[in-house]
mmCIF file of C-alpha atoms (C1' of nucleotides) in Angstrom:
data_model
loop_
_atom_site.group_PDB
_atom_site.id
_atom_site.type_symbol
_atom_site.label_atom_id
_atom_site.label_comp_id
_atom_site.label_asym_id
_atom_site.label_seq_id
_atom_site.Cartn_x
_atom_site.Cartn_y
_atom_site.Cartn_z
ATOM 1 C CA UNK A 261 129.958 110.017 73.137
ATOM 2 C CA UNK A 262 127.240 111.144 75.573
ATOM 3 C CA UNK A 263 126.805 107.672 76.959
ATOM 4 C CA UNK A 264 125.791 106.959 80.504
ATOM 5 C CA UNK A 265 128.875 104.901 81.162
ATOM 6 C CA UNK A 266 131.187 107.626 79.970
ATOM 7 C CA UNK A 267 129.818 110.158 82.377
ATOM 8 C CA UNK A 268 131.555 110.515 85.711
ATOM 9 C CA UNK A 269 128.500 111.918 87.366
ATOM 10 C CA UNK A 270 126.140 109.000 86.931
ATOM 11 C CA UNK A 271 128.211 106.374 88.776
ATOM 12 C CA UNK A 272 128.712 108.935 91.513
ATOM 13 C CA UNK A 273 125.025 109.745 91.707
ATOM 14 C CA UNK A 274 124.076 106.051 91.659
ATOM 15 C CA UNK A 275 126.742 105.025 94.155
ATOM 16 C CA UNK A 276 125.803 107.804 96.537
ATOM 17 C CA UNK A 277 122.207 106.622 96.562
ATOM 18 C CA UNK A 278 123.346 103.005 96.810
ATOM 19 C CA UNK A 279 125.462 103.671 99.894
ATOM 20 C CA UNK A 280 122.668 105.636 101.525
ATOM 21 C CA UNK A 281 120.376 102.678 100.852
ATOM 22 C CA UNK A 282 122.794 100.549 102.828
ATOM 23 C CA UNK A 283 122.634 103.029 105.705
ATOM 24 C CA UNK A 284 118.856 103.002 105.726
ATOM 25 C CA UNK A 285 118.064 99.830 107.681
ATOM 26 C CA UNK A 286 120.633 100.817 110.310
ATOM 27 C CA UNK A 287 119.378 104.388 110.552
ATOM 28 C CA UNK A 288 115.794 103.171 110.719
ATOM 29 C CA UNK A 289 116.631 101.678 114.097
ATOM 30 C CA UNK A 290 117.609 105.153 115.294
ATOM 31 C CA UNK A 291 114.604 106.737 113.567
ATOM 32 C CA UNK A 292 116.935 108.931 111.503
ATOM 33 C CA UNK A 293 117.167 109.678 107.808
ATOM 34 C CA UNK A 294 120.595 109.966 106.250
ATOM 35 C CA UNK A 295 120.612 113.795 106.142
ATOM 36 C CA UNK A 296 119.394 113.858 109.736
ATOM 37 C CA UNK A 297 122.228 111.499 110.640
ATOM 38 C CA UNK A 298 124.695 113.880 108.985
ATOM 39 C CA UNK A 299 123.373 116.798 111.031
ATOM 40 C CA UNK A 300 123.656 114.752 114.197
ATOM 41 C CA UNK A 301 127.217 113.799 113.326
ATOM 42 C CA UNK A 302 128.188 117.424 112.835
ATOM 43 C CA UNK A 303 126.640 118.272 116.186
ATOM 44 C CA UNK A 304 128.349 115.348 117.905
ATOM 45 C CA UNK A 305 131.611 116.867 116.743
ATOM 46 C CA UNK A 306 130.865 120.356 118.010
ATOM 47 C CA UNK A 307 127.973 121.988 119.742
ATOM 48 C CA UNK A 308 126.082 124.279 119.563
ATOM 49 C CA UNK A 309 126.133 125.344 115.947
ATOM 50 C CA UNK A 310 124.074 127.812 113.995
ATOM 51 C CA UNK A 311 121.941 126.834 111.041
ATOM 52 C CA UNK A 312 124.473 128.612 108.873
ATOM 53 C CA UNK A 313 127.372 126.622 110.284
ATOM 54 C CA UNK A 314 125.554 123.356 109.749
ATOM 55 C CA UNK A 315 124.725 124.406 106.225
ATOM 56 C CA UNK A 316 128.308 125.368 105.516
ATOM 57 C CA UNK A 317 129.511 122.013 106.689
ATOM 58 C CA UNK A 318 126.905 119.941 104.859
ATOM 59 C CA UNK A 319 126.471 122.255 101.887
ATOM 60 C CA UNK A 320 122.765 122.639 102.567
ATOM 61 C CA UNK A 321 120.670 125.789 102.772
ATOM 62 C CA UNK A 322 117.983 126.829 105.212
ATOM 63 C CA UNK A 323 115.316 125.635 102.831
ATOM 64 C CA UNK A 324 116.522 122.122 103.468
ATOM 65 C CA UNK A 325 117.751 122.499 107.021
ATOM 66 C CA UNK A 326 114.900 124.385 108.669
ATOM 67 C CA UNK A 327 112.276 121.666 108.207
ATOM 68 C CA UNK A 328 114.829 118.937 108.867
ATOM 69 C CA UNK A 329 115.862 120.591 112.136
ATOM 70 C CA UNK A 330 112.238 120.988 113.148
ATOM 71 C CA UNK A 331 111.805 117.257 112.726
ATOM 72 C CA UNK A 332 114.889 116.551 114.830
ATOM 73 C CA UNK A 333 113.491 118.920 117.436
ATOM 74 C CA UNK A 334 110.170 117.091 117.425
ATOM 75 C CA UNK A 335 112.034 113.853 118.041
ATOM 76 C CA UNK A 336 113.611 115.468 121.063
ATOM 77 C CA UNK A 337 117.168 115.180 119.778
ATOM 78 C CA UNK A 338 118.002 118.872 119.406
ATOM 79 C CA UNK A 339 116.836 122.272 120.604
ATOM 80 C CA UNK A 340 116.552 125.410 118.472
ATOM 81 C CA UNK A 341 116.960 128.735 120.237
ATOM 82 C CA UNK A 342 117.461 132.233 118.927
ATOM 83 C CA UNK A 343 120.737 133.772 120.028
ATOM 84 C CA UNK A 344 119.896 136.640 122.390
ATOM 85 C CA UNK A 345 122.764 138.798 121.179
ATOM 86 C CA UNK A 346 121.619 138.401 117.573
ATOM 87 C CA UNK A 347 118.041 137.407 117.089
ATOM 88 C CA UNK A 348 118.610 136.457 113.482
ATOM 89 C CA UNK A 349 120.708 133.457 114.446
ATOM 90 C CA UNK A 350 119.244 130.131 115.533
ATOM 91 C CA UNK A 351 121.560 127.970 117.610
ATOM 92 C CA UNK A 352 121.184 124.232 117.435
ATOM 93 C CA UNK A 353 122.099 122.245 120.535
ATOM 94 C CA UNK A 354 121.841 118.573 121.360
ATOM 95 C CA UNK A 355 119.467 117.398 124.052
ATOM 96 C CA UNK A 356 120.518 114.646 126.444
ATOM 97 C CA UNK A 357 118.827 112.158 124.140
ATOM 98 C CA UNK A 358 120.648 113.690 121.215
ATOM 99 C CA UNK A 359 124.000 113.253 122.898
ATOM 100 C CA UNK A 360 123.149 109.744 124.009
ATOM 101 C CA UNK A 361 122.182 108.677 120.515
ATOM 102 C CA UNK A 362 125.820 108.828 119.498
ATOM 103 C CA UNK A 363 126.627 105.606 121.304
ATOM 104 C CA UNK A 364 123.963 103.830 119.268
ATOM 105 C CA UNK A 365 125.369 105.245 116.050
ATOM 106 C CA UNK A 366 129.000 104.492 116.697
ATOM 107 C CA UNK A 367 129.040 101.141 114.952
ATOM 108 C CA UNK A 368 127.050 102.152 111.890
ATOM 109 C CA UNK A 369 129.996 102.890 109.566
ATOM 110 C CA UNK A 370 131.481 99.462 110.235
ATOM 111 C CA UNK A 371 128.198 97.741 109.612
ATOM 112 C CA UNK A 372 127.674 99.624 106.368
ATOM 113 C CA UNK A 373 131.128 98.634 105.166
ATOM 114 C CA UNK A 374 130.288 95.058 105.953
ATOM 115 C CA UNK A 375 126.889 95.064 104.282
ATOM 116 C CA UNK A 376 128.344 96.681 101.180
ATOM 117 C CA UNK A 377 131.131 94.142 101.079
ATOM 118 C CA UNK A 378 133.814 96.734 100.453
ATOM 119 C CA UNK A 379 137.198 97.129 102.052
ATOM 120 C CA UNK A 380 138.487 100.073 104.043
ATOM 121 C CA UNK A 381 141.012 100.700 101.291
ATOM 122 C CA UNK A 382 138.324 101.049 98.667
ATOM 123 C CA UNK A 383 136.351 103.451 100.831
ATOM 124 C CA UNK A 384 139.435 105.485 101.612
ATOM 125 C CA UNK A 385 140.272 105.729 97.930
ATOM 126 C CA UNK A 386 136.742 106.839 97.164
ATOM 127 C CA UNK A 387 136.789 109.368 99.979
ATOM 128 C CA UNK A 388 140.077 110.872 98.866
ATOM 129 C CA UNK A 389 139.029 111.238 95.249
ATOM 130 C CA UNK A 390 135.712 112.757 96.254
ATOM 131 C CA UNK A 391 137.275 115.133 98.774
ATOM 132 C CA UNK A 392 139.839 116.313 96.287
ATOM 133 C CA UNK A 393 137.218 117.226 93.705
ATOM 134 C CA UNK A 394 134.888 118.644 96.325
ATOM 135 C CA UNK A 395 137.643 120.957 97.512
ATOM 136 C CA UNK A 396 138.307 122.108 93.956
ATOM 137 C CA UNK A 397 134.744 122.869 93.006
ATOM 138 C CA UNK A 398 133.751 124.231 96.356
ATOM 139 C CA UNK A 399 136.351 126.827 97.068
ATOM 140 C CA UNK A 400 136.356 127.846 100.694
ATOM 141 C CA UNK A 401 133.056 126.441 101.804
ATOM 142 C CA UNK A 402 134.423 123.466 103.686
ATOM 143 C CA UNK A 403 137.094 125.727 105.085
ATOM 144 C CA UNK A 404 135.829 125.409 108.640
ATOM 145 C CA UNK A 405 137.840 122.255 108.727
ATOM 146 C CA UNK A 406 139.506 122.412 112.085
ATOM 147 C CA UNK A 407 138.060 118.973 112.609
ATOM 148 C CA UNK A 408 141.242 116.981 112.566
ATOM 149 C CA UNK B 291 135.751 108.269 115.128
ATOM 150 C CA UNK B 292 132.306 108.959 113.656
ATOM 151 C CA UNK B 293 133.385 112.237 112.188
ATOM 152 C CA UNK B 294 131.992 113.662 109.005
ATOM 153 C CA UNK B 295 135.372 113.820 107.368
ATOM 154 C CA UNK B 296 136.140 110.199 108.101
ATOM 155 C CA UNK B 297 133.044 108.966 106.361
ATOM 156 C CA UNK B 298 133.355 108.017 102.741
ATOM 157 C CA UNK B 299 129.705 108.582 102.105
ATOM 158 C CA UNK B 300 129.454 112.256 102.924
ATOM 159 C CA UNK B 301 132.017 113.536 100.386
ATOM 160 C CA UNK B 302 130.341 111.309 97.838
ATOM 161 C CA UNK B 303 126.892 112.606 98.694
ATOM 162 C CA UNK B 304 128.078 116.220 98.705
ATOM 163 C CA UNK B 305 130.105 115.878 95.514
ATOM 164 C CA UNK B 306 127.246 114.206 93.704
ATOM 165 C CA UNK B 307 124.958 117.112 94.552
ATOM 166 C CA UNK B 308 127.700 119.576 93.721
ATOM 167 C CA UNK B 309 128.235 118.149 90.249
ATOM 168 C CA UNK B 310 124.509 118.069 89.594
ATOM 169 C CA UNK B 311 124.380 121.728 90.616
ATOM 170 C CA UNK B 312 126.925 122.421 87.895
ATOM 171 C CA UNK B 313 124.724 120.629 85.377
ATOM 172 C CA UNK B 314 121.679 122.635 86.383
ATOM 173 C CA UNK B 315 122.170 125.900 84.457
ATOM 174 C CA UNK B 316 123.026 123.919 81.320
ATOM 175 C CA UNK B 317 120.082 121.562 81.701
ATOM 176 C CA UNK B 318 117.780 124.499 82.408
ATOM 177 C CA UNK B 319 118.322 125.581 78.831
ATOM 178 C CA UNK B 320 116.959 122.220 77.692
ATOM 179 C CA UNK B 321 114.188 122.327 80.280
ATOM 180 C CA UNK B 322 115.469 119.078 81.806
ATOM 181 C CA UNK B 323 116.251 118.035 85.349
ATOM 182 C CA UNK B 324 119.290 115.876 85.942
ATOM 183 C CA UNK B 325 117.324 112.613 86.347
ATOM 184 C CA UNK B 326 115.334 113.487 83.241
ATOM 185 C CA UNK B 327 118.621 114.048 81.420
ATOM 186 C CA UNK B 328 119.804 110.613 82.527
ATOM 187 C CA UNK B 329 116.649 109.004 81.157
ATOM 188 C CA UNK B 330 117.093 110.817 77.871
ATOM 189 C CA UNK B 331 120.712 109.690 77.691
ATOM 190 C CA UNK B 332 119.710 106.070 78.179
ATOM 191 C CA UNK B 333 117.112 106.427 75.430
ATOM 192 C CA UNK B 334 119.556 108.128 73.098
ATOM 193 C CA UNK B 335 121.698 105.027 73.443
ATOM 194 C CA UNK B 336 118.928 102.567 72.710
ATOM 195 C CA UNK B 337 115.284 102.837 71.953
ATOM 196 C CA UNK B 338 112.591 101.889 72.822
ATOM 197 C CA UNK B 339 113.049 100.667 76.365
ATOM 198 C CA UNK B 340 110.609 99.520 78.991
ATOM 199 C CA UNK B 341 110.210 101.243 82.322
ATOM 200 C CA UNK B 342 111.909 98.233 83.876
ATOM 201 C CA UNK B 343 114.896 98.497 81.580
ATOM 202 C CA UNK B 344 115.318 102.181 82.312
ATOM 203 C CA UNK B 345 115.033 101.451 85.998
ATOM 204 C CA UNK B 346 117.609 98.711 85.802
ATOM 205 C CA UNK B 347 120.031 101.000 84.073
ATOM 206 C CA UNK B 348 119.518 103.993 86.370
ATOM 207 C CA UNK B 349 118.745 102.023 89.526
ATOM 208 C CA UNK B 350 115.382 103.711 89.903
ATOM 209 C CA UNK B 351 111.981 102.161 90.510
ATOM 210 C CA UNK B 352 108.595 102.897 88.998
ATOM 211 C CA UNK B 353 107.716 105.123 91.923
ATOM 212 C CA UNK B 354 110.375 107.514 90.681
ATOM 213 C CA UNK B 355 110.202 106.813 86.975
ATOM 214 C CA UNK B 356 106.479 106.846 86.314
ATOM 215 C CA UNK B 357 105.903 110.506 87.257
ATOM 216 C CA UNK B 358 109.228 111.516 85.694
ATOM 217 C CA UNK B 359 108.302 109.822 82.423
ATOM 218 C CA UNK B 360 104.904 111.473 82.480
ATOM 219 C CA UNK B 361 106.629 114.835 82.688
ATOM 220 C CA UNK B 362 108.924 113.954 79.780
ATOM 221 C CA UNK B 363 105.838 112.887 77.864
ATOM 222 C CA UNK B 364 104.128 116.191 78.606
ATOM 223 C CA UNK B 365 107.156 118.006 77.261
ATOM 224 C CA UNK B 366 106.757 116.043 74.048
ATOM 225 C CA UNK B 367 110.133 114.308 74.310
ATOM 226 C CA UNK B 368 108.963 110.712 74.729
ATOM 227 C CA UNK B 369 105.915 108.544 74.164
ATOM 228 C CA UNK B 370 104.607 105.871 76.538
ATOM 229 C CA UNK B 371 102.717 102.983 74.970
ATOM 230 C CA UNK B 372 101.610 99.657 76.394
ATOM 231 C CA UNK B 373 103.126 96.696 74.602
ATOM 232 C CA UNK B 374 100.318 94.912 72.781
ATOM 233 C CA UNK B 375 101.777 91.478 73.368
ATOM 234 C CA UNK B 376 102.027 92.142 77.112
ATOM 235 C CA UNK B 377 99.820 94.874 78.421
ATOM 236 C CA UNK B 378 101.767 95.109 81.680
ATOM 237 C CA UNK B 379 104.771 96.568 79.943
ATOM 238 C CA UNK B 380 105.093 100.236 79.013
ATOM 239 C CA UNK B 381 107.511 100.997 76.224
ATOM 240 C CA UNK B 382 109.237 104.348 76.193
ATOM 241 C CA UNK B 383 110.193 105.789 72.825
ATOM 242 C CA UNK B 384 111.688 109.094 71.790
ATOM 243 C CA UNK B 385 109.669 111.545 69.753
ATOM 244 C CA UNK B 386 111.316 113.521 66.964
ATOM 245 C CA UNK B 387 111.885 116.341 69.434
ATOM 246 C CA UNK B 388 113.344 113.845 71.873
ATOM 247 C CA UNK B 389 115.816 112.580 69.311
ATOM 248 C CA UNK B 390 116.657 116.100 68.206
ATOM 249 C CA UNK B 391 117.391 117.238 71.732
ATOM 250 C CA UNK B 392 120.525 115.105 71.736
ATOM 251 C CA UNK B 393 122.372 117.551 69.532
ATOM 252 C CA UNK B 394 121.719 120.291 72.066
ATOM 253 C CA UNK B 395 122.975 118.104 74.889
ATOM 254 C CA UNK B 396 126.114 116.886 73.225
ATOM 255 C CA UNK B 397 128.388 119.567 74.618
ATOM 256 C CA UNK B 398 127.079 119.524 78.182
ATOM 257 C CA UNK B 399 129.685 117.167 79.667
ATOM 258 C CA UNK B 400 132.505 119.334 78.383
ATOM 259 C CA UNK B 401 130.929 122.489 79.706
ATOM 260 C CA UNK B 402 130.398 120.909 83.109
ATOM 261 C CA UNK B 403 134.029 119.839 83.257
ATOM 262 C CA UNK B 404 135.007 123.373 82.436
ATOM 263 C CA UNK B 405 132.729 125.029 84.966
ATOM 264 C CA UNK B 406 133.897 122.656 87.688
ATOM 265 C CA UNK B 407 137.483 123.346 86.813
ATOM 266 C CA UNK B 408 138.462 119.671 86.908
ATOM 267 C CA UNK B 409 140.562 117.688 84.482
ATOM 268 C CA UNK B 410 139.521 114.675 82.466
ATOM 269 C CA UNK B 411 141.982 112.581 84.471
ATOM 270 C CA UNK B 412 140.311 113.505 87.747
ATOM 271 C CA UNK B 413 136.885 112.687 86.388
ATOM 272 C CA UNK B 414 138.105 109.403 84.961
ATOM 273 C CA UNK B 415 139.625 108.454 88.288
ATOM 274 C CA UNK B 416 136.406 109.328 90.061
ATOM 275 C CA UNK B 417 134.362 107.372 87.552
ATOM 276 C CA UNK B 418 136.530 104.283 87.847
ATOM 277 C CA UNK B 419 136.458 104.237 91.635
ATOM 278 C CA UNK B 420 132.716 104.780 91.687
ATOM 279 C CA UNK B 421 132.051 102.153 89.024
ATOM 280 C CA UNK B 422 134.170 99.588 90.814
ATOM 281 C CA UNK B 423 132.254 100.008 94.070
ATOM 282 C CA UNK B 424 128.933 100.230 92.290
ATOM 283 C CA UNK B 425 129.621 96.917 90.585
ATOM 284 C CA UNK B 426 130.503 95.308 93.899
ATOM 285 C CA UNK B 427 127.471 96.464 95.832
ATOM 286 C CA UNK B 428 125.064 96.099 92.981
ATOM 287 C CA UNK B 429 125.573 92.577 91.769
ATOM 288 C CA UNK B 430 124.031 92.014 88.391
ATOM 289 C CA UNK B 431 121.812 95.040 88.151
ATOM 290 C CA UNK B 432 123.943 96.961 85.700
ATOM 291 C CA UNK B 433 124.346 93.776 83.731
ATOM 292 C CA UNK B 434 122.258 94.978 80.818
ATOM 293 C CA UNK B 435 125.437 96.625 79.633
ATOM 294 C CA UNK B 436 125.563 95.801 75.986
ATOM 295 C CA UNK B 437 126.256 99.473 75.584
ATOM 296 C CA UNK B 438 129.846 99.240 74.493
ATOM 297 C "C1'" DA C 194 119.455 159.206 114.006
ATOM 298 C "C1'" DG C 195 117.366 157.480 109.656
ATOM 299 C "C1'" DA C 196 117.479 155.278 105.303
ATOM 300 C "C1'" DT C 197 119.696 151.530 102.949
ATOM 301 C "C1'" DA C 198 121.912 147.386 102.589
ATOM 302 C "C1'" DA C 199 123.200 143.051 104.262
ATOM 303 C "C1'" DT C 200 122.430 138.887 107.070
ATOM 304 C "C1'" DA C 201 120.062 134.766 108.928
ATOM 305 C "C1'" DC C 202 116.474 132.122 108.842
ATOM 306 C "C1'" DA C 203 111.651 130.739 107.271
ATOM 307 C "C1'" DT C 204 108.265 129.742 103.691
ATOM 308 C "C1'" DT C 205 106.479 128.081 99.261
ATOM 309 C "C1'" DG C 206 106.531 125.256 95.362
ATOM 310 C "C1'" DT C 207 108.524 121.642 92.288
ATOM 311 C "C1'" DG C 208 110.759 117.338 91.448
ATOM 312 C "C1'" DC C 209 112.946 113.659 92.806
ATOM 313 C "C1'" DG C 210 113.887 108.889 95.688
ATOM 314 C "C1'" DC C 211 112.021 105.385 98.135
ATOM 315 C "C1'" DA C 212 108.868 102.426 100.963
ATOM 316 C "C1'" DA C 213 104.416 100.566 100.970
ATOM 317 C "C1'" DT C 214 100.552 99.444 98.659
ATOM 318 C "C1'" DA C 215 97.325 99.038 94.733
ATOM 319 C "C1'" DT C 216 96.055 97.649 90.074
ATOM 320 C "C1'" DT C 217 96.089 95.102 86.080
ATOM 321 C "C1'" DA C 218 97.961 91.501 83.202
ATOM 322 C "C1'" DT C 219 100.323 87.218 82.587
ATOM 323 C "C1'" DT C 220 102.141 82.571 84.286
ATOM 324 C "C1'" DT C 221 102.016 78.655 86.708
ATOM 325 C "C1'" DC C 222 99.953 74.810 88.704
ATOM 326 C "C1'" DG C 223 96.634 71.599 90.283
ATOM 327 C "C1'" DC D 175 89.989 75.588 82.836
ATOM 328 C "C1'" DG D 176 90.266 78.258 87.282
ATOM 329 C "C1'" DA D 177 92.837 79.705 91.389
ATOM 330 C "C1'" DA D 178 97.039 81.270 93.127
ATOM 331 C "C1'" DA D 179 101.355 83.198 92.248
ATOM 332 C "C1'" DT D 180 104.153 86.319 89.761
ATOM 333 C "C1'" DA D 181 105.264 90.418 87.155
ATOM 334 C "C1'" DA D 182 105.050 95.338 85.520
ATOM 335 C "C1'" DT D 183 103.570 99.580 86.308
ATOM 336 C "C1'" DA D 184 100.896 103.088 89.042
ATOM 337 C "C1'" DT D 185 99.646 105.463 93.289
ATOM 338 C "C1'" DT D 186 100.305 107.499 97.875
ATOM 339 C "C1'" DG D 187 102.903 109.564 101.343
ATOM 340 C "C1'" DC D 188 107.097 111.377 103.414
ATOM 341 C "C1'" DG D 189 111.485 113.684 103.440
ATOM 342 C "C1'" DC D 190 114.815 115.759 101.266
ATOM 343 C "C1'" DA D 191 117.250 119.478 97.746
ATOM 344 C "C1'" DC D 192 116.907 123.610 95.671
ATOM 345 C "C1'" DA D 193 115.170 127.997 93.597
ATOM 346 C "C1'" DA D 194 112.637 131.940 94.685
ATOM 347 C "C1'" DT D 195 110.696 134.763 97.836
ATOM 348 C "C1'" DG D 196 109.447 136.616 102.425
ATOM 349 C "C1'" DT D 197 110.466 138.377 107.144
ATOM 350 C "C1'" DA D 198 112.859 139.995 110.824
ATOM 351 C "C1'" DT D 199 117.119 141.690 112.625
ATOM 352 C "C1'" DT D 200 121.580 143.810 112.487
ATOM 353 C "C1'" DA D 201 125.153 146.552 110.145
ATOM 354 C "C1'" DT D 202 126.492 150.398 107.313
ATOM 355 C "C1'" DC D 203 126.647 154.911 105.691
ATOM 356 C "C1'" DT D 204 125.708 159.366 105.235
#
DNA sequence: AGATAATACATTGTGCGCAATATTATTTCG
DNA sequence: CGAAATAATATTGCGCACAATGTATTATCT
């Protein structure tokens, strides 16, 4: 019928923005945007990582990441250094401040859940549905998933 | 654990972008962006609508909509006219071309489903989960739903 | 080794999203 | 009625996303 409510994509698009809006006041305290927070989270998991590795994990290209990483560098949270054995590659490492920021971020997911007034079950359901479809449409890209 | 894969928001954020990326080549043929397509869809349902009404439906504010609507106007798909009985309000109507474009858009959802290689059941599940959470976090805003 | 291709990142330009603020028009209230 | 409050849209500025292109650097292939 080509109606907004019949589309699967619109609720997804709207909900994604809505959730990020709930992150915003919490991330403001850390002086991070949501994409910057994602990059930091990936680096808190494993470090250092190349721009390519970050992009593979977050499904973002250098056109998005390069300026974002420069901003994180300016904030003193990361360092960007060319790999000596391959000057094409830029390795992203956390600074002390970058590592330390994790402790301030640790309670953000809980607070977001609370402010959105949703249960863990609902979020888990959402996550599973989204991950399933993401895996289908994005063959291989998230494959670096030795995270668990 | 503050890991990317534990977050509900990241798969949602990534999947939302991923789906929109599948819309892109199809929308390119209509010279529409995804948000522009959403606005057109809302107008195809009901017309005319004020900027506020569109924003309430799509959860977007005038800071996003005003320039977007100007671009749709430039393309000759909509007209923007101040309501004479209340000069604050801008009414958005479809032009003939705007109405006609619907027939070219009618088969987009099916093509997207196909290109993403997902089933209708999966999309329905995704839509229902997303709508449920959207309704919870967004009390009242989608209430203008006389669309069914 | 030298040309060609491939790789990794950077740059440019466009269009969102959103906060903050401005502008104009209407309501409300004393 | 006139001032203050409210409402609807517009403007400005910043940071993504993404396409297209550019620039080094490394790999490949005679």
